[in-house]
CSV table of C-alpha atoms and ligand atoms in Angstrom, one decimal:
chain,number,residue,atom,x,y,z
Z,202,MET,CA,29.9,62.4,38.0
Z,203,VAL,CA,32.8,60.4,39.4
Z,204,ASN,CA,33.0,57.1,41.2
Z,205,LEU,CA,35.9,56.9,43.6
Z,206,MET,CA,37.4,54.4,46.1
Z,207,LEU,CA,39.7,55.8,48.8
Z,208,ILE,CA,42.2,53.5,50.4
Z,209,GLY,CA,44.4,54.5,53.3
Z,210,PRO,CA,45.3,53.6,56.8
Z,211,PRO,CA,43.3,55.0,59.7
Z,212,GLY,CA,43.9,58.7,60.3
Z,213,ALA,CA,45.2,59.3,56.8
Z,214,GLY,CA,42.6,61.9,56.1
Z,215,LYS,CA,40.2,60.0,53.9
Z,216,GLY,CA,37.1,61.2,55.8
Z,217,THR,CA,38.1,64.9,55.6
Z,218,GLN,CA,38.8,64.6,51.8
Z,219,ALA,CA,35.5,62.7,51.3
Z,220,GLU,CA,33.6,65.5,53.1
Z,221,ARG,CA,35.1,68.0,50.8
Z,222,LEU,CA,34.2,66.0,47.7
Z,223,VAL,CA,30.6,65.5,48.9
Z,224,ARG,CA,30.4,69.3,49.4
Z,225,ASP,CA,32.0,70.1,46.0
Z,226,LEU,CA,30.5,67.4,43.8
Z,227,GLY,CA,27.4,66.2,45.6
Z,228,VAL,CA,28.5,62.6,45.5
Z,229,LEU,CA,27.4,59.9,47.9
Z,230,HIS,CA,29.9,59.2,50.7
Z,231,LEU,CA,29.7,55.6,51.7
Z,232,SER,CA,32.0,55.0,54.7
Z,233,THR,CA,31.5,51.6,56.3
Z,234,GLY,CA,33.3,52.8,59.4
Z,235,ASP,CA,30.8,55.7,59.8
Z,236,LEU,CA,27.8,53.4,59.1
Z,237,LEU,CA,29.0,50.9,61.6
Z,238,ARG,CA,29.6,53.5,64.3
Z,239,ASN,CA,26.1,54.9,63.8
Z,240,ALA,CA,24.6,51.5,64.0
Z,241,ILE,CA,26.5,50.8,67.2
Z,242,GLN,CA,25.5,54.2,68.7
Z,243,ASN,CA,21.8,53.5,67.8
Z,244,ASP,CA,22.1,50.0,69.2
Z,245,THR,CA,20.6,48.4,66.2
Z,246,THR,CA,20.8,44.6,65.5
Z,247,LEU,CA,23.6,45.3,63.1
Z,248,GLY,CA,25.4,47.6,65.6
Z,249,ARG,CA,25.2,44.8,68.2
Z,250,LYS,CA,26.8,42.4,65.7
Z,251,ALA,CA,29.6,44.8,64.9
Z,252,LYS,CA,30.4,46.4,68.3
Z,253,GLN,CA,33.0,44.0,69.6
Z,254,ALA,CA,35.0,43.9,66.4
Z,255,VAL,CA,35.0,47.7,65.9
Z,256,GLU,CA,36.0,48.4,69.5
Z,257,ALA,CA,38.9,45.9,69.3
Z,258,GLY,CA,40.1,47.2,65.8
Z,259,ASP,CA,39.2,43.9,64.2
Z,260,LEU,CA,37.4,43.5,60.9
Z,261,VAL,CA,33.6,43.1,61.1
Z,262,PRO,CA,32.5,39.9,59.4
Z,263,ASP,CA,32.2,40.1,55.6
Z,264,ASP,CA,28.5,39.2,55.5
Z,265,VAL,CA,27.6,42.1,57.9
Z,266,VAL,CA,29.6,44.7,55.9
Z,267,ILE,CA,28.6,43.5,52.5
Z,268,GLY,CA,24.9,43.6,53.5
Z,269,LEU,CA,25.3,47.1,54.7
Z,270,VAL,CA,27.0,48.3,51.5
Z,271,GLU,CA,24.4,46.6,49.3
Z,272,THR,CA,21.6,48.3,51.2
Z,273,ARG,CA,23.2,51.7,50.9
Z,274,LEU,CA,24.1,51.3,47.2
Z,275,GLU,CA,20.5,50.4,46.4
Z,276,GLN,CA,18.7,52.9,48.6
Z,277,LYS,CA,20.7,56.0,47.9
Z,278,HIS,CA,21.0,57.7,44.6
Z,279,VAL,CA,24.4,57.2,43.1
Z,280,ASP,CA,23.7,59.1,39.9
Z,281,GLN,CA,26.0,62.0,41.1
Z,282,GLY,CA,28.7,59.4,41.8
Z,283,PHE,CA,30.0,57.9,45.0
Z,284,ILE,CA,33.0,57.6,47.3
Z,285,LEU,CA,33.8,54.3,48.8
Z,286,ASP,CA,35.7,54.9,52.0
Z,287,GLY,CA,36.9,51.9,54.1
Z,288,PHE,CA,35.3,49.3,51.8
Z,289,PRO,CA,36.3,46.8,50.4
Z,290,ARG,CA,38.8,45.5,53.0
Z,291,THR,CA,38.9,41.8,52.0
Z,292,GLN,CA,38.9,39.9,48.7
Z,293,GLU,CA,35.3,38.7,49.4
Z,294,GLN,CA,34.1,42.3,49.8
Z,295,ALA,CA,35.9,43.3,46.6
Z,296,ALA,CA,34.2,40.5,44.7
Z,297,ALA,CA,30.8,41.5,46.1
Z,298,LEU,CA,31.5,45.1,45.1
Z,299,GLU,CA,32.1,44.0,41.5
Z,300,VAL,CA,28.7,42.5,41.4
Z,301,PHE,CA,27.0,45.5,42.9
Z,302,LEU,CA,28.7,48.0,40.6
Z,303,GLU,CA,27.9,45.8,37.6
Z,304,ARG,CA,24.3,45.7,38.6
Z,305,LEU,CA,24.2,49.5,39.0
Z,306,GLY,CA,26.0,50.0,35.8
Z,307,GLN,CA,28.5,52.2,37.7
Z,308,PRO,CA,32.2,51.4,37.0
Z,309,LEU,CA,34.9,52.8,39.3
Z,310,ASP,CA,36.8,55.7,37.9
Z,311,HIS,CA,39.7,56.0,40.3
Z,312,VAL,CA,41.2,54.2,43.3
Z,313,ILE,CA,43.1,56.7,45.4
Z,314,ILE,CA,45.7,55.4,47.8
Z,315,PHE,CA,46.6,57.7,50.8
Z,316,GLU,CA,50.2,57.2,51.7
Z,317,ILE,CA,51.5,58.3,55.1
Z,318,PRO,CA,54.1,57.0,57.6
Z,319,ALA,CA,52.8,55.0,60.6
Z,320,ASP,CA,54.3,57.4,63.2
Z,321,VAL,CA,52.5,60.4,61.8
Z,322,LEU,CA,49.2,58.4,62.1
Z,323,LEU,CA,49.7,57.7,65.7
Z,324,SER,CA,50.1,61.5,66.5
Z,325,ARG,CA,47.0,62.3,64.3
Z,326,VAL,CA,44.9,59.7,66.0
Z,327,GLU,CA,45.9,61.1,69.4
Z,328,HIS,CA,45.2,64.6,68.2
Z,329,ARG,CA,41.8,63.6,67.0
Z,330,ALA,CA,40.9,62.1,70.4
Z,331,MET,CA,42.1,65.2,72.2
Z,332,GLN,CA,40.1,67.5,69.9
Z,333,SER,CA,36.9,65.5,70.3
Z,334,LYS,CA,37.4,65.6,74.1
Z,335,ALA,CA,38.0,69.4,74.1
Z,336,ALA,CA,34.9,69.9,72.0
Z,337,GLY,CA,32.8,67.9,74.4
Z,338,HIS,CA,32.2,65.1,71.8
Z,339,ALA,CA,32.5,61.4,72.4
Z,340,VAL,CA,36.0,60.1,71.6
Z,341,ARG,CA,35.9,57.2,69.1
Z,342,SER,CA,36.4,54.2,71.2
Z,343,ASP,CA,38.9,52.9,68.6
Z,344,ASP,CA,41.0,56.1,68.7
Z,345,ASN,CA,43.9,54.9,70.9
Z,346,ALA,CA,47.4,53.7,70.3
Z,347,ASP,CA,46.8,49.9,71.0
Z,348,VAL,CA,43.8,49.8,68.8
Z,349,LEU,CA,45.5,51.8,66.1
Z,350,ARG,CA,48.3,49.3,65.9
Z,351,LYS,CA,45.7,46.5,65.4
Z,352,ARG,CA,43.9,48.6,62.8
Z,353,LEU,CA,47.3,49.2,61.0
Z,354,GLN,CA,47.8,45.5,60.8
Z,355,GLU,CA,44.3,45.1,59.4
Z,356,TYR,CA,45.2,47.8,56.9
Z,357,GLY,CA,48.2,45.8,55.8
Z,358,ALA,CA,45.8,43.0,54.8
Z,359,THR,CA,43.6,45.5,52.9
Z,360,THR,CA,46.5,46.6,50.8
Z,361,ARG,CA,46.7,43.1,49.2
Z,362,MET,CA,43.7,44.1,47.1
Z,363,ILE,CA,45.5,47.0,45.5
Z,364,PRO,CA,47.1,45.0,42.6
Z,365,PHE,CA,43.6,44.0,41.5
Z,366,TYR,CA,42.8,47.6,40.8
Z,367,GLU,CA,46.3,48.4,39.6
Z,368,LYS,CA,45.9,45.9,36.8
Z,369,ARG,CA,42.9,47.8,35.6
Z,370,GLY,CA,44.9,51.1,35.6
Z,371,LEU,CA,42.7,52.7,38.2
Z,372,VAL,CA,45.2,53.4,41.0
Z,373,THR,CA,46.8,56.7,41.9
Z,374,ARG,CA,48.9,57.2,45.0
Z,375,VAL,CA,48.7,60.5,46.9
Z,376,ASP,CA,51.1,61.8,49.6
Z,377,ALA,CA,48.8,62.2,52.5
Z,378,ASN,CA,51.5,63.6,54.8
Z,379,THR,CA,50.9,67.2,53.5
Z,380,ALA,CA,48.4,70.0,54.1
Z,381,VAL,CA,44.7,69.1,53.7
Z,382,ASP,CA,44.4,71.7,50.9
Z,383,GLU,CA,47.3,70.2,49.0
Z,384,VAL,CA,45.8,66.7,49.2
Z,385,SER,CA,42.5,68.1,47.9
Z,386,THR,CA,44.2,69.8,45.0
Z,387,ARG,CA,45.9,66.6,44.1
Z,388,ILE,CA,42.6,64.6,44.3
Z,389,ARG,CA,40.8,67.2,42.1
Z,390,ALA,CA,43.6,66.8,39.5
Z,391,ILE,CA,43.2,63.0,39.6
Z,392,ILE,CA,39.4,63.3,39.1
Z,393,ALA,CA,39.9,65.6,36.2
Z,394,THR,CA,41.7,62.8,34.3
Z,395,SER,CA,38.9,60.5,33.1
Z,396,HIS,CA,39.4,56.8,32.2
Z,397,ARG,CA,36.0,56.6,30.7
Z,398,PRO,CA,35.1,58.1,27.4
Z,399,SER,CA,33.4,61.5,28.0
Z,400,HIS,CA,30.3,60.6,26.0
Z,401,ASP,CA,29.8,57.6,28.4
Z,402,ARG,CA,30.0,59.9,31.4
Z,403,GLU,CA,27.7,62.5,29.8
Z,404,ALA,CA,25.2,59.9,28.8
Z,405,GLU,CA,25.2,58.5,32.4
Z,406,SER,CA,24.7,61.9,34.0
Z,407,LYS,CA,21.7,62.5,31.8
Z,408,GLU,CA,20.0,59.2,32.7
V,644,AMP,P1,37.2,53.0,59.6
V,644,AMP,O1,36.5,54.2,60.2
V,644,AMP,O2,37.0,52.8,58.2
V,644,AMP,O3,38.7,53.0,60.0
V,644,AMP,O4,36.5,51.8,60.3
V,644,AMP,C1,36.4,51.6,61.7
V,644,AMP,C2,36.2,50.1,62.1
V,644,AMP,O5,35.0,49.7,61.5
V,644,AMP,C3,37.3,49.2,61.5
V,644,AMP,O6,38.4,49.1,62.4
V,644,AMP,C4,36.6,47.9,61.5
V,644,AMP,O7,36.4,47.3,62.8
V,644,AMP,C5,35.2,48.3,61.0
V,644,AMP,N1,35.1,48.3,59.5
V,644,AMP,C6,34.9,49.4,58.7
V,644,AMP,N2,34.9,49.1,57.4
V,644,AMP,C7,35.0,47.7,57.4
V,644,AMP,C8,35.0,46.7,56.4
V,644,AMP,N3,34.9,47.1,55.1
V,644,AMP,N4,35.2,45.4,56.7
V,644,AMP,C9,35.3,45.1,58.0
V,644,AMP,N5,35.3,45.9,59.0
V,644,AMP,C10,35.1,47.2,58.8
């Protein structure tokens, strides 16, 4: 089992890599962006609280997102491991996460940072919107250049948390401006290097 956190700007390919890891390792994918988009689509109370911020590329209030993650981490089985994608984005969220993981007895194994230039992201986001349209799917309302700029600014704030994980020796940076398969290979190599003693991991996977 492995517990990962993926950090990267919008369009860096975190979702694609997370999907592959779910398929290969059976881990839980916890993407706050996906959960919020679902809630908005289903017009739930939570969705109504989050809609305006998501559509403008602003951060959804901490209490809303923290509540969402707490529910998921308690409901879903994390014994195969998990991937946090898009969470935490603020210091307050990072602090809440520490409490949740302590309670679950599930330490983080790796924090993977997706590195990619901003101009590449813009063309990726435009491409994703075009592909969705061509396939007859709804285009994400936050997939456009203006909102992307806002989301990139928000990402800048998120990166301030990285030193907290760096100090614990958990961070690895990955060049995300390469083929999807190459990024996957790199991530698999990172996962293969364990920070935890193997007996710990074995004991946990048997529990
Ligand atoms: P993402 O798909 O991770 O880029 O998230 C899409 C949008 O959902 C973001 O632009 C925010 O509006 C909102 N969002 C996702 N995760 C968080 C979070 N951890 N904290 C606050 N807002 C979030």
